[in-house]
Coordinates of C-alpha atoms and ligand atoms in Angstrom, one line a residue:
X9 CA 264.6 -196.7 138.9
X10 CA 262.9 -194.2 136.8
X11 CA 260.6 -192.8 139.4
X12 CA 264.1 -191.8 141.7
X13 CA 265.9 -190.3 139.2
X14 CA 262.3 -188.2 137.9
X15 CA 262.5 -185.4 139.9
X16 CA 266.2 -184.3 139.0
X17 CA 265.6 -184.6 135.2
X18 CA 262.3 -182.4 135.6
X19 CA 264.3 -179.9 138.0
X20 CA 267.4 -180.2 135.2
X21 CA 265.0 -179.4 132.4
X22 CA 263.5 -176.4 134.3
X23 CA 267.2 -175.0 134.7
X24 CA 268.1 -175.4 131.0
X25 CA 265.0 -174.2 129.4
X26 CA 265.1 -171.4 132.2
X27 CA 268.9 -170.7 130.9
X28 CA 268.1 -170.8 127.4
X29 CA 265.2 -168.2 127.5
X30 CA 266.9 -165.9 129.9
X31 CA 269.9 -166.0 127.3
X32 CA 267.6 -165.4 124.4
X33 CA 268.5 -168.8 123.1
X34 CA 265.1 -169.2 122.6
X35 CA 263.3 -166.0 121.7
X36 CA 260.4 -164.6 122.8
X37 CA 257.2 -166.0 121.1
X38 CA 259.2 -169.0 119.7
X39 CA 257.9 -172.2 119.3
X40 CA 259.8 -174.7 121.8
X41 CA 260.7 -178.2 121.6
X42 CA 257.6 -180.6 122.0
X43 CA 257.0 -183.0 124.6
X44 CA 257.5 -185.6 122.3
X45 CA 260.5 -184.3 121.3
X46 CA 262.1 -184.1 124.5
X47 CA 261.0 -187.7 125.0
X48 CA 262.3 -189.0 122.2
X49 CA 265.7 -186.8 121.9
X50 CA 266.9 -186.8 125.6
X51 CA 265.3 -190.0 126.1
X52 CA 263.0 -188.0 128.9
X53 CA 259.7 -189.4 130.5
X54 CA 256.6 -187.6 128.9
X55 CA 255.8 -186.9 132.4
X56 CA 259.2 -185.3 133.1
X57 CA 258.9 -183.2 130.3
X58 CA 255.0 -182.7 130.9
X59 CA 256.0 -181.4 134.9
X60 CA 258.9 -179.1 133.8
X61 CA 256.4 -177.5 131.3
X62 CA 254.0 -177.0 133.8
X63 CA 256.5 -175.4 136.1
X64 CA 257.8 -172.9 133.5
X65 CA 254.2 -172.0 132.7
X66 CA 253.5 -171.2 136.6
X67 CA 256.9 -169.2 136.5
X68 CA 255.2 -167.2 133.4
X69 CA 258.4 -168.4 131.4
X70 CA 256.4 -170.1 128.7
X71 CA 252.4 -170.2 127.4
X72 CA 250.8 -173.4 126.1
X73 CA 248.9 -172.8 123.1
X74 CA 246.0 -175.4 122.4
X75 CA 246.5 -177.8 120.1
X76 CA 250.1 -176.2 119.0
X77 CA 252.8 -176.7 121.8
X78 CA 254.4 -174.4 123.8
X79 CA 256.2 -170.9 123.7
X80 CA 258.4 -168.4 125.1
X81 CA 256.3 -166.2 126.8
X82 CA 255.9 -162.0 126.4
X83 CA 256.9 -162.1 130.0
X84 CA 260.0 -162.0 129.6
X85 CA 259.9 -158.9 126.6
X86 CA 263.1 -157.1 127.0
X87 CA 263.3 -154.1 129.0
X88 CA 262.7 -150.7 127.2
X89 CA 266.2 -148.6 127.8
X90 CA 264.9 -145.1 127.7
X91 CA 266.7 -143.7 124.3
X92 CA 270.2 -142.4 124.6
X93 CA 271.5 -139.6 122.6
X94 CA 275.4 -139.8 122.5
X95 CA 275.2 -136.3 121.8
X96 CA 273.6 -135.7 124.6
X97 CA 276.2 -137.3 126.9
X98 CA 278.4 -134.8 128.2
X99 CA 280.2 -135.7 131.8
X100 CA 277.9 -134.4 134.6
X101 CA 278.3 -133.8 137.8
X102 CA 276.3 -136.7 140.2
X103 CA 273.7 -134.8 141.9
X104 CA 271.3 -136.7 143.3
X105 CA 267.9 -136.4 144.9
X106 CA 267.2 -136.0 148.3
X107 CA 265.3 -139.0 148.7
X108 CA 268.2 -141.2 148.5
X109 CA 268.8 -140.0 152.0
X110 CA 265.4 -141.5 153.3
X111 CA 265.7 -144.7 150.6
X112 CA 268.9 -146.1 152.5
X113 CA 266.7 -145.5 155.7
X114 CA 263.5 -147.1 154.7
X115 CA 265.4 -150.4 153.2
X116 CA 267.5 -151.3 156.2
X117 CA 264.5 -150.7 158.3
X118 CA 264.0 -154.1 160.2
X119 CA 259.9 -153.1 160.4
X120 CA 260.0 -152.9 156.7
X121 CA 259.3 -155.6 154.1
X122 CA 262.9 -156.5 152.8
X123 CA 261.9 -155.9 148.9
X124 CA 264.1 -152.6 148.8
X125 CA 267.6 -154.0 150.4
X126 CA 269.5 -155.9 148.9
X127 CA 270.5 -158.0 151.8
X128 CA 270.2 -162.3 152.3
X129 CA 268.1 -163.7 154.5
X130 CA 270.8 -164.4 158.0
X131 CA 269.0 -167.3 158.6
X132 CA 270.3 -168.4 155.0
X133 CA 273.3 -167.8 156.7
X134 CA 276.0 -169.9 158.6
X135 CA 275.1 -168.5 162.0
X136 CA 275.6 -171.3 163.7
X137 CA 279.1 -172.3 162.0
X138 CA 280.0 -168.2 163.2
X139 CA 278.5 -168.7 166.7
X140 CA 280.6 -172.1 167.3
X141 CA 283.6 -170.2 166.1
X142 CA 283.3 -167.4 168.4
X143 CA 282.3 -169.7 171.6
X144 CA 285.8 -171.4 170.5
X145 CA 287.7 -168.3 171.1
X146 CA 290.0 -168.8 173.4
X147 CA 291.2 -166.1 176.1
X148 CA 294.9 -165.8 174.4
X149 CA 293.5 -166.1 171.3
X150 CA 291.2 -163.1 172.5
X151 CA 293.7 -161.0 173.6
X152 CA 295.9 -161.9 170.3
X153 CA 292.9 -160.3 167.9
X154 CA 292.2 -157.3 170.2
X155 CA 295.4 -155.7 168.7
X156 CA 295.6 -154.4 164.9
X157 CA 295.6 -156.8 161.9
X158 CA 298.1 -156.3 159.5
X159 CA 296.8 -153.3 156.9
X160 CA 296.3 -155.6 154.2
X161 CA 294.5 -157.9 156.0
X162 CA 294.5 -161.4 157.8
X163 CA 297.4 -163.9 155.6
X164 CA 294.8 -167.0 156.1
X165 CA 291.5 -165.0 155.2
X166 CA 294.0 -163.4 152.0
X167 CA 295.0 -167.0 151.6
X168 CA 291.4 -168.5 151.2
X169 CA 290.2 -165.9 149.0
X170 CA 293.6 -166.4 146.5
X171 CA 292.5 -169.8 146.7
X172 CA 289.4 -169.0 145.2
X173 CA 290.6 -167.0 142.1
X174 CA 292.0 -169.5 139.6
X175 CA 290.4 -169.5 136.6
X176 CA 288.3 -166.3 137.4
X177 CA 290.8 -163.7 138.1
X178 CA 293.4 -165.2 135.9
X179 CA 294.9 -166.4 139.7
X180 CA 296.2 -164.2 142.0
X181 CA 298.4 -164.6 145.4
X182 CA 297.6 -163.8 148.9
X183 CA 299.9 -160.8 148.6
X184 CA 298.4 -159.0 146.1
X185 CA 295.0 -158.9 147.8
X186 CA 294.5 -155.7 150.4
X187 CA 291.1 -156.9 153.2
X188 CA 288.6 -153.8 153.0
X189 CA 286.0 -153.1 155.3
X190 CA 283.3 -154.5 152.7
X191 CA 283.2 -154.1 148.7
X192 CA 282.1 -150.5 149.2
X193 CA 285.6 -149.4 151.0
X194 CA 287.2 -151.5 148.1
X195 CA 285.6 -149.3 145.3
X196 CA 286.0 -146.1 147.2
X197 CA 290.0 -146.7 147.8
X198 CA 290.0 -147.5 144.4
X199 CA 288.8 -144.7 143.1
X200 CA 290.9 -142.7 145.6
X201 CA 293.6 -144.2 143.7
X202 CA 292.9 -143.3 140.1
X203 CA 290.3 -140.3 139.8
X204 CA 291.1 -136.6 141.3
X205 CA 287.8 -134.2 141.9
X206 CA 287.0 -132.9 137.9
X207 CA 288.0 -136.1 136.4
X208 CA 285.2 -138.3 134.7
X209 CA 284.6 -142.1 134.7
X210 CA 282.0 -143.8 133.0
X211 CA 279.4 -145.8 134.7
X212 CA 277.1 -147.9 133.9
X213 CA 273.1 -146.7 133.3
X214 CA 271.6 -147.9 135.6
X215 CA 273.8 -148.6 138.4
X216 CA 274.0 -149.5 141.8
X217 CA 273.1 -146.0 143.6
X218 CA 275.8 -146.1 146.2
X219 CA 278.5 -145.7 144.2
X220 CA 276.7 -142.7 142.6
X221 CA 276.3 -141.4 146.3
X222 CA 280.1 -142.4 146.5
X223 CA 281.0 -140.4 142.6
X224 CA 278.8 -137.8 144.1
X225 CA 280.6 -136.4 147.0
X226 CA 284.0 -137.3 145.4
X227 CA 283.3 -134.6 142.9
X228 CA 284.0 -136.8 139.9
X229 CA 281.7 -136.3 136.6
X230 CA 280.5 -139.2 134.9
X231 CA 279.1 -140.5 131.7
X232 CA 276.6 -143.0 132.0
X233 CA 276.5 -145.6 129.1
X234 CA 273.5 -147.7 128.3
X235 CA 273.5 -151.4 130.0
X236 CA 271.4 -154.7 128.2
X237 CA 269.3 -156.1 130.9
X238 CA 271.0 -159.3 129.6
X239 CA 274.5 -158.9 128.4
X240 CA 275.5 -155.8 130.0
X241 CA 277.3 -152.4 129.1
X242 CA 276.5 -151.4 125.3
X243 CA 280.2 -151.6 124.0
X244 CA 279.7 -149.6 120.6
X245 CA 278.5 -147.0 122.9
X246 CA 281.4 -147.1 125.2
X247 CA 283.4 -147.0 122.2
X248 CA 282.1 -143.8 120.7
X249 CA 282.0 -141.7 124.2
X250 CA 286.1 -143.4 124.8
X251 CA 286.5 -141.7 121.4
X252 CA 285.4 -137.9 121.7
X253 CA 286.1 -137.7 125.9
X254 CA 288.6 -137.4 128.6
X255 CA 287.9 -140.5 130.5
X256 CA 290.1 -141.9 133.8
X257 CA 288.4 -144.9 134.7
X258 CA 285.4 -147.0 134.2
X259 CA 283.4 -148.8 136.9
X260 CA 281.3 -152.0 136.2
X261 CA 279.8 -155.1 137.2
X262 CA 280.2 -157.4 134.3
X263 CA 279.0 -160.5 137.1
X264 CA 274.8 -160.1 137.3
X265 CA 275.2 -156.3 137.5
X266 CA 272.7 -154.1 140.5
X267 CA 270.2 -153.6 139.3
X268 CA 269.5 -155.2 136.1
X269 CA 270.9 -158.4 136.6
X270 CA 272.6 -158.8 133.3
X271 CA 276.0 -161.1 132.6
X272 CA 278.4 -159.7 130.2
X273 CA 279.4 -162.7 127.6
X274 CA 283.1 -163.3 127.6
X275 CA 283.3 -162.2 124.3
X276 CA 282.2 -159.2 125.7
X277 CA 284.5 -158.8 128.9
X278 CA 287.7 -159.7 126.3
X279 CA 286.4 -156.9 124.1
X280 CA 285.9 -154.0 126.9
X281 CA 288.8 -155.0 128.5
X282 CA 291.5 -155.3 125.2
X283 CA 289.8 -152.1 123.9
X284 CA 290.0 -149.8 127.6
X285 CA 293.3 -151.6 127.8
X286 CA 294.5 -150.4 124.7
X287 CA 293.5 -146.8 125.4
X288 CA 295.2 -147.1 129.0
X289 CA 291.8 -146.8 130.6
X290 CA 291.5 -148.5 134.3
X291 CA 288.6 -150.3 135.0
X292 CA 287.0 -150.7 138.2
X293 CA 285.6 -153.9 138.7
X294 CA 282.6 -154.3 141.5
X295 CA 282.5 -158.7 141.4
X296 CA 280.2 -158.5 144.5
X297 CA 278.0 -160.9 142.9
X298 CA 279.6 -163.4 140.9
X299 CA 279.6 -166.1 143.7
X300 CA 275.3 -165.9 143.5
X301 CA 275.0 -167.6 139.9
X302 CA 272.5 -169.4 138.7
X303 CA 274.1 -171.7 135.4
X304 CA 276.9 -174.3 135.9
X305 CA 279.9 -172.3 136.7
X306 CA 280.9 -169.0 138.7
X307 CA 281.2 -166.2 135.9
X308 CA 284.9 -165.0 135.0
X309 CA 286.2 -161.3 136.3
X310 CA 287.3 -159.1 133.8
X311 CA 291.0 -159.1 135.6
X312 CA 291.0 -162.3 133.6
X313 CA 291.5 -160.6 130.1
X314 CA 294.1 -157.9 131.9
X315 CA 297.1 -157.4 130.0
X316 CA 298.1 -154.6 131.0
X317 CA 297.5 -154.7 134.8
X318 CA 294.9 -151.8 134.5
X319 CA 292.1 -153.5 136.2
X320 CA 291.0 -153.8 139.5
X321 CA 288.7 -155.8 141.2
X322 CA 286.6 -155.0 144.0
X323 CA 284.8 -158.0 145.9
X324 CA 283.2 -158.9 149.7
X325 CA 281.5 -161.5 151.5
X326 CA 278.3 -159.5 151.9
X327 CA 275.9 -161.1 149.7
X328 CA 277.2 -164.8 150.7
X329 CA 278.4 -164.9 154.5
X330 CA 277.5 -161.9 156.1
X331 CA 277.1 -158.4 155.0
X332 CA 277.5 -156.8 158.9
X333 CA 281.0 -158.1 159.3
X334 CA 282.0 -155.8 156.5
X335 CA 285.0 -157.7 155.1
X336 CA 285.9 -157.2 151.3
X337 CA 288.7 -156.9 149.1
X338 CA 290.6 -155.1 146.6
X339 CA 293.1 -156.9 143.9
X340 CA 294.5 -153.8 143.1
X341 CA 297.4 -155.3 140.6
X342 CA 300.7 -154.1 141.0
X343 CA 300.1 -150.7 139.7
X344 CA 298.0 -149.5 142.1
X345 CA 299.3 -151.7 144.5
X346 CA 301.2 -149.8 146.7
X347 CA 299.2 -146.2 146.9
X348 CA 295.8 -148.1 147.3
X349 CA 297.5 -149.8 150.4
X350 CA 299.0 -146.5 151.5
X351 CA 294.9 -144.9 151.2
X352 CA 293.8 -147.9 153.2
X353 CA 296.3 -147.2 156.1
X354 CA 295.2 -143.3 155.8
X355 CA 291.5 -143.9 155.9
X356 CA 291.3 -147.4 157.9
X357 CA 294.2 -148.4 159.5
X358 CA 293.5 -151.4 158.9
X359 CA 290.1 -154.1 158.9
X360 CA 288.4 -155.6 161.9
X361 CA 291.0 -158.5 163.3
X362 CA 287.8 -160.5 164.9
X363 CA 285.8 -160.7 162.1
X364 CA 288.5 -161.4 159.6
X365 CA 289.7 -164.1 161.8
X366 CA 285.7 -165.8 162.2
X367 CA 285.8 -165.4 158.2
X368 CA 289.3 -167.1 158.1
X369 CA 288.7 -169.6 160.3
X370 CA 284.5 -170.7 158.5
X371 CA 286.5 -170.5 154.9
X372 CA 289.6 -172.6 156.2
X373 CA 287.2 -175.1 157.9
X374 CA 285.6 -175.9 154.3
X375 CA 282.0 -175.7 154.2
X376 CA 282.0 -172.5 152.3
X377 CA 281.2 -174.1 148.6
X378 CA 278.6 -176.2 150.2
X379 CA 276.8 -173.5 151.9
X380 CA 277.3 -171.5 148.6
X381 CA 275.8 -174.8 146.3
X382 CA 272.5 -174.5 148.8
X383 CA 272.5 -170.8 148.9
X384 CA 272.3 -170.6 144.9
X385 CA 270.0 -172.6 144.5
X386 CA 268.0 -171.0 147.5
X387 CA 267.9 -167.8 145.8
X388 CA 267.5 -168.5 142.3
X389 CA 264.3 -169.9 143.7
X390 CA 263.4 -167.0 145.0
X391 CA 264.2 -165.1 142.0
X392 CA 261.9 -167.0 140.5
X393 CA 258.9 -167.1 143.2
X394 CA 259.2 -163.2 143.3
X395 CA 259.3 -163.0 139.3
X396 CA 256.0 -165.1 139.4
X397 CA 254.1 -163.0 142.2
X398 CA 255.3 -159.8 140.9
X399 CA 253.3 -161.4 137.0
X400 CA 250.7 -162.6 139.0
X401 CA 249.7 -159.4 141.0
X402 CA 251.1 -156.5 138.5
X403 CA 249.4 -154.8 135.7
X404 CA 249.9 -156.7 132.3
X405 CA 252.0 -154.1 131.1
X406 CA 254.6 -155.1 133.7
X407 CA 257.7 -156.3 132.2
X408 CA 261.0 -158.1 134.0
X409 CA 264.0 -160.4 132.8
X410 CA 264.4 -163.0 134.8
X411 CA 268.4 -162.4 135.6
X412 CA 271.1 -165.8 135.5
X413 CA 272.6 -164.5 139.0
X414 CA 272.4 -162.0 141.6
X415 CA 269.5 -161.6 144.2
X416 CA 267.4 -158.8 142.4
X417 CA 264.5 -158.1 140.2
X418 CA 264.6 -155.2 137.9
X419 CA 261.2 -154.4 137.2
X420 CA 259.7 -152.0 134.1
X421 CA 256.2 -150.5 135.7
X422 CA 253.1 -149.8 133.1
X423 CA 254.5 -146.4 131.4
X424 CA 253.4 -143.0 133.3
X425 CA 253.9 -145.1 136.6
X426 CA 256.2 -142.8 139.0
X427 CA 258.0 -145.3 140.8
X428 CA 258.6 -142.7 143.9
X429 CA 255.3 -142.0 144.3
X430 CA 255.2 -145.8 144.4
X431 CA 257.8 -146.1 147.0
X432 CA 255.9 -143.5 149.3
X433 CA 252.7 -145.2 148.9
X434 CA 254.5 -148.8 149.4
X435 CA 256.2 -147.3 153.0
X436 CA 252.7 -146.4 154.3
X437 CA 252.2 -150.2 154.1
X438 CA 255.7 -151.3 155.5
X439 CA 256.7 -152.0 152.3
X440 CA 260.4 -151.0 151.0
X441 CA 261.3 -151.1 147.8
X442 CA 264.4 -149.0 145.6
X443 CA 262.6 -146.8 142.9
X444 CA 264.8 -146.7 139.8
X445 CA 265.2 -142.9 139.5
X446 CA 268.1 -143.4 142.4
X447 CA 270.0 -146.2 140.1
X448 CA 271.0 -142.8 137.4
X449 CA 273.1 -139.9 137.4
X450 CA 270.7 -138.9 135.1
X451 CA 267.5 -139.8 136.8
X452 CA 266.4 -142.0 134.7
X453 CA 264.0 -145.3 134.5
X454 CA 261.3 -143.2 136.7
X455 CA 258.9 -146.5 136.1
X456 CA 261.2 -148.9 137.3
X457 CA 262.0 -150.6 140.5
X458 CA 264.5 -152.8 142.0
X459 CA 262.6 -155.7 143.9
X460 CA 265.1 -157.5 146.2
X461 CA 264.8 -161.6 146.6
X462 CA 267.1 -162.3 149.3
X463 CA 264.6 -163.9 151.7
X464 CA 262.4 -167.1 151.4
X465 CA 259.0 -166.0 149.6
X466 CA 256.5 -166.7 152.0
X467 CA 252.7 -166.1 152.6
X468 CA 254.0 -162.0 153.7
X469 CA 256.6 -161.4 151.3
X470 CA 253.8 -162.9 149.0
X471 CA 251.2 -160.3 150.1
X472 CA 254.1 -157.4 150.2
X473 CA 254.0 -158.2 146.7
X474 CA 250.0 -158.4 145.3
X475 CA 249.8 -154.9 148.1
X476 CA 252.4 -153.5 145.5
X477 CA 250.7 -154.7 142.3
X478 CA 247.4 -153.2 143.7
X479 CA 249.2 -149.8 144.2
X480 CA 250.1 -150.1 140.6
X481 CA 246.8 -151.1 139.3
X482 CA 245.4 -148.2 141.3
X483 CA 248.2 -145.6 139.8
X484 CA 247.5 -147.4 136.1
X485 CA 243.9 -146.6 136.7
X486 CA 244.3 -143.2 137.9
X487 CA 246.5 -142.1 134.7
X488 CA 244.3 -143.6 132.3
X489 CA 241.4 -141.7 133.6
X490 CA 242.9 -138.2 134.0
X491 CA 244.4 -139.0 130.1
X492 CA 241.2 -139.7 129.1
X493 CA 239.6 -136.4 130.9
X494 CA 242.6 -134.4 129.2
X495 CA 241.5 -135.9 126.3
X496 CA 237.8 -134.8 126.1
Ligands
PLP59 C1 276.9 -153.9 143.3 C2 277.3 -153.7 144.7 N1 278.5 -153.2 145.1 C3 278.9 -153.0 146.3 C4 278.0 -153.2 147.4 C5 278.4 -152.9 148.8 O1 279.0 -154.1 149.3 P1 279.5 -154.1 150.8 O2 278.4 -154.2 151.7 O3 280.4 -155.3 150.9 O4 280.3 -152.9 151.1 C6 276.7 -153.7 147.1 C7 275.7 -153.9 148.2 O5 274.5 -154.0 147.9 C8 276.3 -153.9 145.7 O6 275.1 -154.3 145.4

């Protein structure tokens, strides 16, 4: 009886302890609960307890000391945010380097090693489910989705996702969702709606570096405010810039935000969204992510707190079904309602009837919450497998948090490392990866990069990974020899 029900408890003590130190429950350096202890308190085997140690310690979560127990390891030390001068904050203009041009090539290169996009795996992906949908396409049916869908998008698919918002929007109906052609056409429609060229938002620092391309050729200024690898958007910051600036919108990812990872605390989303609220500030909510957690329950949207119908949220099924269908949504609220459907009609017409309708017909079938349970828990394993090559291959001075959702590693490089010399040297071995200078307005976090962990870790990605760490070394080496020549 015991031995059947041993490898869930030591998997279950994994995934708390795991939670608890990503958290900071338990802090770095701090002494944790003894074997014994677990034993005796949670009524655990002491090999249970004994085999989820061993696996934190391979994961670099936690060190054994001898003769003393284990601790929270330095691994996970929290990221240093390069220091942030308020004063220094004006809005400025988005003007980013060239390279970003070559970056989107390089990491949706299929010769490439998929470290740089942040794409899953398709053969994670329901496929098959798709292809039997499609082979049951009849020829009237055909002709029926060859014509235009309605501009807000197929009523079924609108249906399925409503379905899904209870509880994490606050609940919403079919109607007052508008289909996009992906999360990316959801934010840009919703900016459309709410900022004119000259006006500023704030964004987070760092964010994801599309929507700076996006902010960029919009024209729209923005002030970056400084985001906790673990709980997100520094509030008091947000507070003071709200305070002494002209701002029209704000754009966020509360849900494991790209690049860091980090998940705002409710306490947190109520705050930013009474205090934006009260100042008649719209958010922009970019949710793209929430579905991929790693704790017990999908993550609330920030729409939740809404009292004042001044938030938006922007979603898509590209980082659970299938990113090259492009389908997405807006839930604009009824503010912005009507001129966000009006922009859609102008720009789009309206979304792909085909692939709404394979969407609609995979969701409506009922396997989406089971292919979701197995994709989690397929990526938070590799998460953790990249995590543990990436402290396994890399300099010690290497530091990364490992994040409680989202497909991504944010990774702090030895100090003096240029990440895009990095990410040149890494594409002469096939290797893509997104150097952290592209994630700021204010090209920042130039020792940083974005690893992505969308597919399975194996023996390449695994080598992708110690060829990066030797790069490293190598550029470590380099600067601490020509330091110590300027030094003489
Ligand atoms: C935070 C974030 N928002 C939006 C997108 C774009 O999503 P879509 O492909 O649905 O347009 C991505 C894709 O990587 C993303 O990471």
């Amino acid at each position: 009886m015991k031995l059947s029900k041993e490898p869930f408890h030591y998997e279950r003590l994994v995934e708390e302890l795991e939670l608890k130190i990503a958290n900071g429950t338990y802090k770095i350096g701090e002494k944790l609960p003894s074997i014994r202890d677990f034993h005796e308190q949670q009524n655990l085997s002491i090999s249970t307890v004994y085999k989820a140690y061993v696996e934190l310690e391979m994961m670099g979560l936690v060190e054994a000391r001898p003769k003393s127990g284990y601790y929270v390891s330095g691994f996970t030390k929290t990221l240093k945010e390069p220091t942030f001068s308020l004063k220094k904050s004006p809005p400025r203009k988005v003007d980013l380097a060239a390279i970003i041009h070559t970056v989107h090539q390089a990491i949706s290169d299929p010769r490439m090693l998929p470290l740089g996009g942040l794409v899953i795996a398709p053969e994670r992906l329901p496929y098959k489910q798709f292809a039997r949908i499609l082979k049951g396409i009849s020829a009237d049916l055909m002709k029926s989705l060859l014509v235009y869908e309605l501009p807000e998008g197929n009523i079924e698919l609108r249906r399925q996702v409503a379905m899904r918002t209870p509880g994490i929007e606050g609940g919403v109906d079919p109607d007052d969702i508008i289909m996009t052609n992906g999360c990316m056409e959801a934010l840009a429609l919703s900016l459309q709606a709410v900022v004119r060229p000259g006006d500023t938002v704030i964004i987070e620092r760092p964010t994801f570096f599309v929507v700076l391309q996006l902010l960029e050729e919009m024209g729209i200024y923005v002030i970056e405010i400084p985001t906790d690898p673990t709980t997100g958007m520094d509030m008091a910051a947000l507070k003071k810039i709200i305070e002494t600036n002209t701002v029209k919108a704000c754009i966020t990812q509360p849900n494991f935000q790209n690049p860091l990872g980090a998940l705002m605390p409710d306490a947190t989303k109520r705050d930013m969204v009474e205090f934006l609220n009260s100042k008649d500030i719209v958010i922009i909510e970019d949710n793209i992510y929430s579905e991929l957690y790693f704790g017990e329950s999908k993550p609330v949207s920030l729409k939740r707190f809404d009292r004042k119908d001044l938030v938006i949220t922007c979603s898509s099924f590209s980082k659970t079904l299938a990113p090259g269908l492009r389908i997405g949504w807006v839930i604009p609220g009824q503010r912005f309602k009507d001129r966000i459907q009006r922009l859609k009609t102008g720009f789009s017409v309206s979304t792909s009837s085909l692939d709404q309708y394979v969407l609609a017909e995979f969701l409506s079938g009922g396997g989406y919450d089971r292919h979701l349970r197995v994709l989690r828990s397929q990526v938070r394993k590799q998460v953790r497998a990249t995590a543990q090559a990436v402290q396994n291959f890399f300099p010690e001075k290497t530091r990364l948090m490992i994040p409680q959702g989202g497909a991504f590693l944010w990774v702090q490089l030895p100090d003096g490392i240029d990440s895009v010399a990095l990410y040149w040297k890494a594409l002469e071995h096939k290797i893509a990866i997104l150097p952290g200078t592209v994630c700021s307005a204010s090209h920042m976090f130039g020792n940083h990069v974005r690893l992505s962990c969308g597919y399975p870790v194996t023996n390449t990605i695994l080598e992708g990974i110690r060829t990066l760490g030797n790069l490293v070394r190598g550029m470590d080496k380099e600067n601490t020899l020509s330091h110590r020549k300027k030094s003489l």
